[in-house]
Amino acid sequence: MKKKLVILSGAGISAESGVATFRDSGGLWEGHDVMEVASPEGWRKNPALVLDFYNKRRRQLFEVQPNKAHFIAAELEKDFDVTIITQNVDDLHERAGSTNVIHLHGELLKARSVYNTLDIIDFTGDITLGDLHTDGYQLRPHIVWFGEAVPAIEDAIPVVEQADYIIVIGTSLQVYPAAGLTDFAKRTTPIFYIDPKPAGIPNMKNPLEVFPLKASEGMEIVAGRLRNI
Ligand code: APR
């Protein structure tokens, strides 16, 4: 039976594809205060701005491609039972070929109504004020904003509990509950942390190896290491 590999990814894995990370840009996200565009308060204050912001992010997604790190993650399925747990809202893991992806913070290519968090639909175009879901309520991006619940964490925790190996890649590990996921791993599960500026060191009780490298370089080394274990 294949060993279980969990890859916990953040914005840094998509950086080489040309998608900006959040905290590398001095608290601004594509020129905006994060709370302005990614919080329920921001939405209440200026929904048109929030929709416009995510419309731009969604359009940008069609201009970028998965990079080597995404492809290596997908190829690891040949040798491992891989689950990607990503904080990213892009679909670059899926486009690289990964078949088992949990999106903790939602997906840019999905939308839902402001009323019902569970009625999620595929959405590739722009959302504008006045676009309604079938329930008659305004559509909003299917994105988990700051202060909102993270329902997918319930799917992620048991996967981490059963992991034989964990790769943490391209995340500053500043945002919970994602940053606390490694606490659920067995104490013997090795953790490989790939990040050029590895700020948040995951659970120190586990065997930990840090690779202060870009995602593509780090993934190449760690994938080679895992195949030889
Ligand atoms: N390769 C790998 N990692 C990189 C690269 C790269 N080429 N470039 C930057 N990084 C690293 C940075 O060093 C940083 O540690 O990626 C990390 C990005 O951190 P954040 O911007 O904080 O992104 P992330 O951890 O995914 O943020 C978590 O915060 O804003 C919210 O909901 C949003 O999902 C997001 C969450």
Coordinates of C-alpha atoms and ligand atoms in Angstrom, one line a residue:
M1 CA 0.0 0.0 0.0
K2 CA 1.2 3.5 -0.8
K3 CA 2.4 5.7 2.1
K4 CA 0.2 8.7 2.8
L5 CA 1.8 12.1 1.9
V6 CA 0.1 15.3 2.8
I7 CA 1.3 18.5 1.1
L8 CA 0.2 21.6 3.0
S9 CA 0.6 24.5 0.5
G10 CA 0.3 28.3 0.7
A11 CA 0.7 31.2 -1.6
G12 CA 4.4 30.6 -2.0
I13 CA 3.9 27.5 -4.2
S14 CA 2.1 29.7 -6.8
A15 CA 4.7 32.6 -6.6
E16 CA 6.8 31.2 -9.5
S17 CA 3.6 31.1 -11.6
G18 CA 3.3 34.9 -11.1
V19 CA 0.6 34.9 -8.4
A20 CA 1.5 37.4 -5.7
T21 CA 1.8 36.1 -2.1
F22 CA 0.0 38.0 0.7
R23 CA 2.6 38.9 3.3
D24 CA 5.6 39.5 1.0
S25 CA 4.0 42.7 -0.2
G26 CA 4.1 44.7 3.1
G27 CA 0.6 44.1 4.3
L28 CA -0.9 45.1 1.0
W29 CA -2.5 42.6 -1.3
E30 CA -2.3 43.7 -4.9
G31 CA -2.4 47.3 -3.6
H32 CA -5.2 46.7 -1.1
D33 CA -5.4 46.5 2.7
V34 CA -6.2 42.8 3.2
M35 CA -9.1 43.6 5.5
E36 CA -10.7 45.8 2.9
V37 CA -11.0 43.0 0.4
A38 CA -11.0 39.9 2.5
S39 CA -13.3 40.3 5.5
P40 CA -17.0 40.4 6.1
E41 CA -16.5 44.1 7.3
G42 CA -14.9 45.0 4.0
W43 CA -17.8 43.3 2.1
R44 CA -20.4 45.2 4.1
K45 CA -18.5 48.5 3.6
N46 CA -17.9 48.2 -0.1
P47 CA -19.2 45.0 -1.8
A48 CA -18.5 46.4 -5.3
L49 CA -14.8 46.9 -4.5
V50 CA -14.6 43.3 -3.1
L51 CA -16.3 41.8 -6.2
D52 CA -14.0 43.8 -8.5
F53 CA -10.9 42.7 -6.5
Y54 CA -11.9 39.0 -6.9
N55 CA -12.9 39.4 -10.5
K56 CA -9.4 40.6 -11.2
R57 CA -7.9 37.7 -9.3
R58 CA -10.1 35.3 -11.2
R59 CA -9.2 36.8 -14.6
Q60 CA -5.5 36.7 -13.6
L61 CA -5.9 32.9 -13.0
F62 CA -6.5 32.4 -16.7
E63 CA -3.2 34.1 -17.5
V64 CA -1.0 32.0 -15.2
Q65 CA 0.1 28.4 -15.4
P66 CA 1.1 25.8 -12.8
N67 CA 4.9 25.7 -12.2
K68 CA 7.3 22.9 -11.6
A69 CA 6.4 22.7 -7.9
H70 CA 2.8 22.0 -8.7
F71 CA 3.8 19.4 -11.3
I72 CA 6.1 17.6 -8.9
A73 CA 3.3 17.5 -6.3
A74 CA 1.0 15.9 -8.9
E75 CA 3.7 13.4 -10.0
L76 CA 4.2 12.2 -6.4
E77 CA 0.8 10.5 -6.8
K78 CA 2.6 7.7 -8.7
D79 CA 4.5 6.7 -5.6
F80 CA 2.3 8.1 -2.7
D81 CA -1.2 8.4 -1.7
V82 CA -1.1 12.2 -1.8
T83 CA -3.6 14.7 -0.4
I84 CA -2.9 18.4 -1.1
I85 CA -4.3 20.7 1.6
T86 CA -4.0 24.2 0.2
Q87 CA -4.7 27.6 1.5
N88 CA -4.7 28.8 -2.0
V89 CA -7.8 29.8 -3.9
D90 CA -6.3 29.2 -7.3
D91 CA -6.7 25.9 -9.3
L92 CA -3.0 25.4 -10.2
H93 CA -2.7 22.2 -8.2
E94 CA -5.7 20.7 -10.2
R95 CA -4.3 22.0 -13.5
A96 CA -1.0 20.3 -12.8
G97 CA -2.8 17.0 -12.3
S98 CA -3.3 16.6 -8.6
T99 CA -6.5 14.6 -8.1
N100 CA -7.1 15.1 -4.3
V101 CA -7.1 18.7 -3.3
I102 CA -8.7 20.2 -0.2
H103 CA -9.1 24.0 -0.4
L104 CA -9.2 25.4 3.1
H105 CA -9.9 29.0 2.0
G106 CA -12.3 28.4 -0.8
E107 CA -11.8 28.6 -4.6
L108 CA -11.8 31.6 -7.0
L109 CA -13.6 29.6 -9.6
K110 CA -16.6 29.0 -7.4
A111 CA -19.3 31.3 -6.0
R112 CA -22.1 31.1 -3.5
S113 CA -24.9 33.2 -2.2
V114 CA -24.4 35.6 0.7
Y115 CA -27.2 33.7 2.5
N116 CA -26.3 30.0 2.1
T117 CA -22.6 29.1 2.6
L118 CA -23.2 25.5 1.4
D119 CA -24.8 26.1 -2.0
I120 CA -21.6 26.4 -4.0
I121 CA -21.6 26.7 -7.8
D122 CA -18.8 26.8 -10.4
F123 CA -18.2 30.3 -11.6
T124 CA -15.6 31.4 -14.2
G125 CA -16.9 34.9 -15.1
D126 CA -17.1 38.2 -13.3
I127 CA -19.5 38.6 -10.4
T128 CA -21.2 42.0 -10.2
L129 CA -23.7 43.6 -7.8
G130 CA -27.1 42.4 -8.7
D131 CA -26.0 38.9 -9.8
L132 CA -28.2 36.6 -7.8
H133 CA -27.9 32.9 -6.8
T134 CA -30.9 30.7 -7.5
D135 CA -32.0 31.4 -3.9
G136 CA -32.5 35.1 -4.8
Y137 CA -29.6 36.3 -2.8
Q138 CA -26.5 38.2 -4.1
L139 CA -23.6 36.0 -5.3
R140 CA -20.3 36.4 -3.6
P141 CA -17.0 34.6 -4.2
H142 CA -16.6 31.2 -2.5
I143 CA -13.7 32.6 -0.5
V144 CA -13.1 32.2 3.3
W145 CA -12.5 35.7 4.6
F146 CA -10.8 36.7 7.8
G147 CA -13.0 35.9 10.7
E148 CA -15.2 33.4 8.8
A149 CA -15.4 29.7 9.6
V150 CA -13.2 27.2 7.8
P151 CA -15.5 24.2 7.3
A152 CA -12.9 22.3 5.2
I153 CA -10.7 22.0 8.3
E154 CA -12.9 19.1 9.3
D155 CA -11.8 17.2 6.2
A156 CA -8.2 18.2 6.6
I157 CA -7.6 17.1 10.2
P158 CA -8.2 13.4 9.8
V159 CA -6.0 13.4 6.7
V160 CA -3.1 15.0 8.6
E161 CA -3.7 12.6 11.5
Q162 CA -3.0 9.7 9.2
A163 CA -0.1 11.2 7.3
D164 CA 3.2 9.2 7.0
Y165 CA 5.0 12.3 5.6
I166 CA 4.1 16.0 5.5
I167 CA 5.5 18.7 3.2
V168 CA 4.7 22.2 4.2
I169 CA 5.4 24.6 1.3
G170 CA 5.2 28.3 0.6
T171 CA 3.2 29.4 3.7
S172 CA 4.1 31.8 6.4
L173 CA 2.0 29.7 8.8
Q174 CA 0.5 32.9 10.2
V175 CA -3.2 32.1 9.6
Y176 CA -5.2 29.6 11.8
P177 CA -6.6 27.1 11.7
A178 CA -4.4 26.1 8.8
A179 CA -1.2 26.9 10.6
G180 CA -2.1 24.5 13.5
L181 CA -2.8 21.5 11.2
T182 CA 0.6 19.9 11.8
D183 CA -0.3 19.6 15.5
F184 CA -2.6 16.8 14.5
A185 CA 0.2 14.7 12.9
K186 CA 1.6 11.6 14.6
R187 CA 4.7 12.6 16.6
T188 CA 6.8 10.4 14.4
T189 CA 5.7 11.9 11.1
P190 CA 8.6 13.7 9.4
I191 CA 7.8 17.2 8.2
F192 CA 9.6 18.9 5.3
Y193 CA 9.2 22.7 5.3
I194 CA 10.0 24.4 2.0
D195 CA 10.1 28.2 2.1
P196 CA 12.8 30.8 1.1
K197 CA 11.9 32.7 4.3
P198 CA 10.7 29.9 6.7
A199 CA 9.1 32.2 9.3
G200 CA 6.7 29.9 11.1
I201 CA 8.4 26.6 12.0
P202 CA 5.8 23.9 12.3
N203 CA 5.5 21.6 15.3
M204 CA 9.0 21.1 16.7
K205 CA 8.1 17.7 18.3
N206 CA 8.1 16.1 14.9
P207 CA 11.3 15.3 12.9
L208 CA 11.7 18.5 10.9
E209 CA 13.8 19.4 8.0
V210 CA 13.7 23.0 6.7
F211 CA 14.6 23.8 3.0
P212 CA 15.0 27.6 2.7
L213 CA 14.5 27.4 -1.1
K214 CA 12.0 28.4 -3.7
A215 CA 9.1 26.0 -4.2
S216 CA 10.4 24.4 -7.4
E217 CA 13.9 23.8 -6.1
G218 CA 12.7 22.5 -2.7
M219 CA 10.1 20.2 -4.2
E220 CA 12.7 18.6 -6.5
I221 CA 14.9 17.8 -3.5
V222 CA 12.2 16.7 -1.2
A223 CA 10.5 14.5 -3.8
G224 CA 13.9 12.8 -4.5
R225 CA 14.4 12.3 -0.8
L226 CA 10.9 10.8 -0.3
R227 CA 11.4 8.4 -3.2
N228 CA 14.6 7.0 -1.6
I229 CA 13.2 6.5 1.9
Ligands
APR1 N1 8.6 29.5 -3.2 C1 8.1 29.1 -2.0 N2 7.7 30.0 -1.1 C2 7.7 31.3 -1.3 C3 8.1 31.8 -2.6 C4 8.6 30.8 -3.6 N3 9.0 31.2 -4.8 N4 8.0 33.1 -2.6 C5 7.5 33.4 -1.4 N5 7.4 32.3 -0.6 C6 6.9 32.2 0.7 C7 7.1 33.4 1.6 O1 8.4 33.4 2.2 C8 6.0 33.2 2.7 O2 6.5 32.5 3.8 O3 5.5 32.0 0.7 C9 5.0 32.4 2.0 C10 3.7 33.2 1.7 O4 3.1 33.5 2.9 P1 1.7 34.3 2.9 O5 1.8 35.4 1.9 O6 1.4 34.6 4.3 O7 0.7 33.3 2.3 P2 -0.1 32.1 3.1 O8 0.7 31.5 4.2 O9 -0.6 31.2 2.0 O10 -1.3 32.9 3.7 C11 -2.3 32.2 4.3 O11 -3.6 34.2 4.6 O12 -4.3 36.2 3.5 C12 -4.7 34.9 3.9 O13 -6.4 33.5 3.2 C13 -5.2 34.1 2.8 O14 -4.7 31.7 2.3 C14 -4.1 33.0 2.7 C15 -3.6 32.9 4.1

